[in-house]
Tab-separated table of C-alpha atoms in Angstrom:
chain	number	residue	atom	x	y	z
A	68	MET	CA	5.468	9.050	-8.831
A	69	VAL	CA	5.503	12.632	-8.592
A	70	HIS	CA	8.777	14.223	-10.118
A	71	ARG	CA	9.681	17.187	-7.705
A	72	THR	CA	11.696	19.955	-9.124
A	73	HIS	CA	12.791	23.208	-7.700
A	74	ARG	CA	10.529	26.127	-8.571
A	75	THR	CA	10.026	30.079	-8.267
A	76	ALA	CA	6.814	31.319	-7.496
A	77	PRO	CA	5.092	33.876	-5.403
A	78	PRO	CA	3.382	32.670	-2.403
A	79	PRO	CA	-0.302	32.736	-1.916
A	80	PRO	CA	-1.759	36.049	-0.536
A	81	HIS	CA	-1.922	36.232	3.128
A	82	LEU	CA	-5.456	36.650	4.302
A	83	GLY	CA	-5.365	35.877	7.950
A	84	PRO	CA	-7.599	37.980	10.467
A	85	SER	CA	-4.894	40.536	10.880
A	86	ARG	CA	-5.360	41.778	7.133
A	87	GLY	CA	-8.951	40.483	6.510
A	88	PRO	CA	-12.034	43.233	6.665
A	89	LYS	CA	-12.762	43.889	10.431
A	90	LEU	CA	-16.206	43.902	9.565
A	91	TYR	CA	-16.161	40.301	9.026
A	92	ALA	CA	-13.913	39.462	11.883
A	93	GLY	CA	-15.597	36.401	13.755
A	94	ARG	CA	-17.573	35.446	10.887
A	95	LEU	CA	-15.033	33.723	8.673
A	96	SER	CA	-13.774	31.193	10.850
A	97	PRO	CA	-14.366	28.330	8.279
A	98	PHE	CA	-12.496	30.376	5.768
A	99	HIS	CA	-9.773	30.941	8.070
A	100	LYS	CA	-9.506	27.190	9.047
A	101	HIS	CA	-8.906	26.468	5.264
A	102	ILE	CA	-6.477	29.266	4.457
A	103	SER	CA	-4.330	29.313	8.112
A	104	ARG	CA	-2.021	26.381	6.525
A	105	PHE	CA	-0.897	29.021	3.991
A	106	GLN	CA	-0.101	31.746	6.350
A	107	ASN	CA	3.345	31.002	7.160
A	108	TRP	CA	4.593	30.202	3.490
A	109	THR	CA	7.784	31.666	2.202
A	110	SER	CA	9.205	31.841	-1.199
A	111	ALA	CA	11.592	28.787	-0.084
A	112	SER	CA	8.838	26.593	0.918
A	113	VAL	CA	6.877	27.400	-2.402
A	114	ALA	CA	10.155	26.457	-4.246
A	115	LYS	CA	10.164	23.053	-2.802
A	116	LEU	CA	6.885	22.213	-4.385
A	117	PRO	CA	6.400	20.263	-7.572
A	118	ASP	CA	5.380	21.721	-10.694
A	119	THR	CA	2.252	19.386	-10.547
A	120	ILE	CA	0.621	17.200	-8.178
A	121	SER	CA	-2.435	15.048	-8.340
A	122	ALA	CA	-5.783	15.829	-7.535
A	123	LYS	CA	-5.294	13.817	-4.129
A	124	ASP	CA	-2.257	15.272	-2.842
A	125	LEU	CA	-3.682	18.716	-3.781
A	126	GLY	CA	-6.732	17.929	-1.447
A	127	LYS	CA	-4.330	17.242	1.426
A	128	LEU	CA	-2.730	20.682	0.493
A	129	LEU	CA	-5.631	22.417	0.499
A	130	GLY	CA	-7.177	20.607	3.413
A	131	ILE	CA	-10.184	19.078	1.206
A	132	THR	CA	-11.244	16.056	-0.261
A	133	ASP	CA	-9.841	15.115	-4.071
A	134	ARG	CA	-13.685	14.682	-4.819
A	135	TRP	CA	-14.037	18.441	-3.918
A	136	VAL	CA	-10.854	19.141	-5.994
A	137	ARG	CA	-12.505	17.489	-8.933
A	138	ASP	CA	-15.888	19.498	-8.282
A	139	LEU	CA	-13.959	22.742	-8.014
A	140	GLU	CA	-12.554	22.143	-11.453
A	141	LYS	CA	-15.713	21.385	-12.786
A	142	GLN	CA	-17.043	24.924	-11.638
A	143	GLY	CA	-13.922	26.298	-13.065
A	144	VAL	CA	-12.153	27.326	-9.950
A	145	LEU	CA	-9.231	25.002	-10.344
A	146	LYS	CA	-7.624	24.253	-13.313
A	147	ARG	CA	-5.810	21.244	-14.610
A	148	LYS	CA	-2.156	21.468	-16.408
A	149	ALA	CA	-1.941	17.856	-17.437
A	150	ARG	CA	-4.160	14.513	-17.174
A	151	GLY	CA	-4.971	14.379	-13.429
A	152	GLN	CA	-2.116	16.924	-12.672
A	153	TYR	CA	-2.724	20.477	-11.053
A	154	ASP	CA	-0.303	23.176	-10.376
A	155	PRO	CA	0.155	23.530	-6.715
A	156	CYS	CA	0.491	27.352	-6.480
A	157	GLU	CA	-1.994	28.608	-9.004
A	158	CYS	CA	-4.646	26.229	-7.424
A	159	VAL	CA	-3.886	27.354	-3.840
A	160	GLN	CA	-4.168	30.974	-5.007
A	161	ALA	CA	-7.526	30.221	-6.827
A	162	PHE	CA	-8.866	28.146	-3.969
A	163	VAL	CA	-7.989	31.285	-1.197
A	164	GLY	CA	-9.476	33.639	-3.737
A	165	TRP	CA	-12.772	31.523	-4.345
A	166	LYS	CA	-13.150	30.817	-0.523
A	167	ALA	CA	-12.930	34.752	0.232
A	168	ARG	CA	-15.341	35.758	-2.343
A	169	ALA	CA	-17.881	32.852	-0.950
A	170	GLU	CA	-17.571	34.066	2.415
A	171	VAL	CA	-18.060	37.857	1.345
A	172	GLU	CA	-21.359	36.726	-0.299
A	173	LYS	CA	-22.545	35.006	2.849
A	174	VAL	CA	-21.946	38.214	4.960
A	175	GLY	CA	-23.321	40.580	2.378
A	176	PRO	CA	-27.188	39.962	2.962
A	177	ALA	CA	-26.502	40.427	6.671
A	178	LEU	CA	-24.676	43.508	6.241
A	179	LYS	CA	-27.376	44.891	4.392
A	180	ASP	CA	-30.094	44.091	6.800
A	181	THR	CA	-27.956	45.818	9.560
A	182	LEU	CA	-27.699	49.010	7.473
A	183	ARG	CA	-31.377	48.881	6.567
A	184	GLU	CA	-32.546	48.329	10.257
A	185	ARG	CA	-30.035	51.374	11.357
A	186	ARG	CA	-31.413	53.431	8.759
A	187	GLU	CA	-34.951	52.827	9.663
A	188	GLN	CA	-33.951	53.435	13.304
A	189	GLU	CA	-32.426	56.513	12.430
A	190	ILE	CA	-35.915	57.895	10.428
A	191	ALA	CA	-37.961	56.814	13.516
A	192	GLN	CA	-35.800	58.684	15.689
A	193	ARG	CA	-35.913	61.794	13.541
A	194	ILE	CA	-40.058	61.565	13.368
A	195	ALA	CA	-40.017	61.475	17.392
A	196	ILE	CA	-37.830	64.644	17.673
A	197	ARG	CA	-40.236	66.234	15.254
A	198	ASP	CA	-43.433	65.148	17.092
A	199	ARG	CA	-41.703	65.999	20.430
A	200	THR	CA	-42.002	62.428	21.720
A	201	LEU	CA	-38.272	62.519	22.093
A	202	ILE	CA	-36.516	65.480	23.356
A	203	ASN	CA	-32.831	66.030	22.976
A	204	PHE	CA	-30.881	65.390	26.256
A	205	ASP	CA	-29.141	68.963	26.468
A	206	GLU	CA	-32.687	70.475	25.841
A	207	ALA	CA	-34.124	68.425	28.746
A	208	LEU	CA	-31.361	69.023	31.113
A	209	ALA	CA	-31.455	72.794	30.477
A	210	ALA	CA	-35.156	72.792	31.236
A	211	LEU	CA	-34.613	70.946	34.555
A	212	GLU	CA	-31.975	73.371	35.365
A	213	THR	CA	-34.236	76.196	34.547
A	214	ILE	CA	-37.035	74.751	36.811
A	215	CYS	CA	-34.637	74.079	39.733
A	216	GLY	CA	-33.307	77.740	39.512
A	217	LEU	CA	-36.922	79.111	39.653
A	218	PHE	CA	-37.721	76.741	42.734
A	219	LEU	CA	-34.600	77.828	44.633
A	220	ALA	CA	-35.330	81.597	43.787
A	221	ALA	CA	-38.732	81.285	45.076
A	222	ILE	CA	-37.676	79.740	48.280
A	223	SER	CA	-35.312	82.671	48.811
A	224	GLY	CA	-38.031	85.193	48.669
A	225	LEU	CA	-40.061	83.586	51.016
A	226	PRO	CA	-39.096	85.161	54.432
A	227	ALA	CA	-39.848	88.719	52.946
A	228	GLN	CA	-43.323	87.253	52.142
A	229	ILE	CA	-43.955	85.717	55.373
A	230	THR	CA	-42.776	88.660	57.825
A	231	ARG	CA	-41.405	91.986	57.979
A	232	GLU	CA	-40.286	91.693	61.734
A	233	HIS	CA	-36.570	91.734	61.454
A	234	GLY	CA	-35.843	88.935	63.987
A	235	GLU	CA	-38.499	86.726	62.785
A	236	ARG	CA	-37.187	87.235	59.364
A	237	THR	CA	-33.642	86.335	59.911
A	238	ARG	CA	-34.812	83.236	61.612
A	239	ILE	CA	-36.953	81.975	58.512
A	240	GLU	CA	-33.968	83.108	56.226
A	241	GLY	CA	-31.772	80.855	58.169
A	242	ILE	CA	-34.285	77.856	57.623
A	243	CYS	CA	-34.916	78.780	53.826
A	244	ASP	CA	-31.028	79.003	52.925
A	245	ALA	CA	-30.459	75.782	54.845
A	246	VAL	CA	-33.282	74.077	52.640
A	247	ARG	CA	-32.059	75.812	49.580
A	248	ARG	CA	-28.530	74.425	50.168
A	249	ARG	CA	-29.909	70.887	50.782
A	250	LEU	CA	-32.312	71.382	47.570
A	251	SER	CA	-29.284	72.596	45.233
A	252	ASN	CA	-27.046	70.109	46.290
A	253	ARG	CA	-29.687	67.290	45.681
A	254	PHE	CA	-30.461	68.870	42.293
A	255	ALA	CA	-26.819	69.101	41.354
A	256	GLU	CA	-26.468	65.179	42.253
A	257	VAL	CA	-29.555	64.309	40.216
A	258	MET	CA	-28.240	66.186	36.959
A	259	GLU	CA	-25.015	64.514	37.157
A	260	ALA	CA	-26.720	61.084	37.712
A	261	VAL	CA	-28.811	61.684	34.678
A	262	ARG	CA	-25.868	62.837	32.773
A	263	ALA	CA	-24.136	59.529	33.740
A	264	GLY	CA	-27.239	57.209	33.263
A	265	LYS	CA	-27.124	56.302	36.804
A	266	PRO	CA	-30.258	55.525	38.913
A	267	VAL	CA	-32.070	58.372	40.320
A	268	GLY	CA	-34.101	58.271	43.641
A	269	GLY	CA	-33.753	54.746	43.833
A	270	ALA	CA	-35.472	54.125	40.377
A	271	GLU	CA	-33.406	51.727	38.026
A	272	PRO	CA	-32.204	53.061	34.808
A	273	GLU	CA	-33.867	52.195	31.678
A	274	ASP	CA	-32.494	49.346	29.391
A	275	ASP	CA	-31.242	50.840	26.207
A	276	ALA	CA	-32.725	47.487	24.886
């Protein structure tokens, strides 16, 4: 029978999702499953724990089997205080720390792969800009505005080139002005659609993927 005595010891560290690194959010569910039982511990609840407990009781406390407890002891993660007895507070803290390190090591290679892929994409983008196979959006938009402006200016000069007769010239100017206004409005709509990434002229926007 385990003799229970009151004790004072710091509670295990709170390592719930709110304090864990955001980078690993969603990837540590097995880890959180093990430590969630310790998140609401208080000094009062810790004080009710006995000085030592058996491997079976420690396994129940940690949510693992007593065989796993002994395996962790062989690995140096958990330490016995006496024959078959363990300090529950020390073992909980050691177990939580071990699980945290193990999960970070799992995520590490994937994180390195992600950073390497992003670096490769950045280099490829710089090469494309240098070779002019990729044009900056603002630069392309400025070129489009210049072309549209030249086109509208050319329309405005057509009446004087077509006739010198005042009445006919006035009639043609009215037609050109109406066409210029429609084109100007349409050009503005197209450029706004391009800025917003919306379809232009019925064409579907390209998928970023």
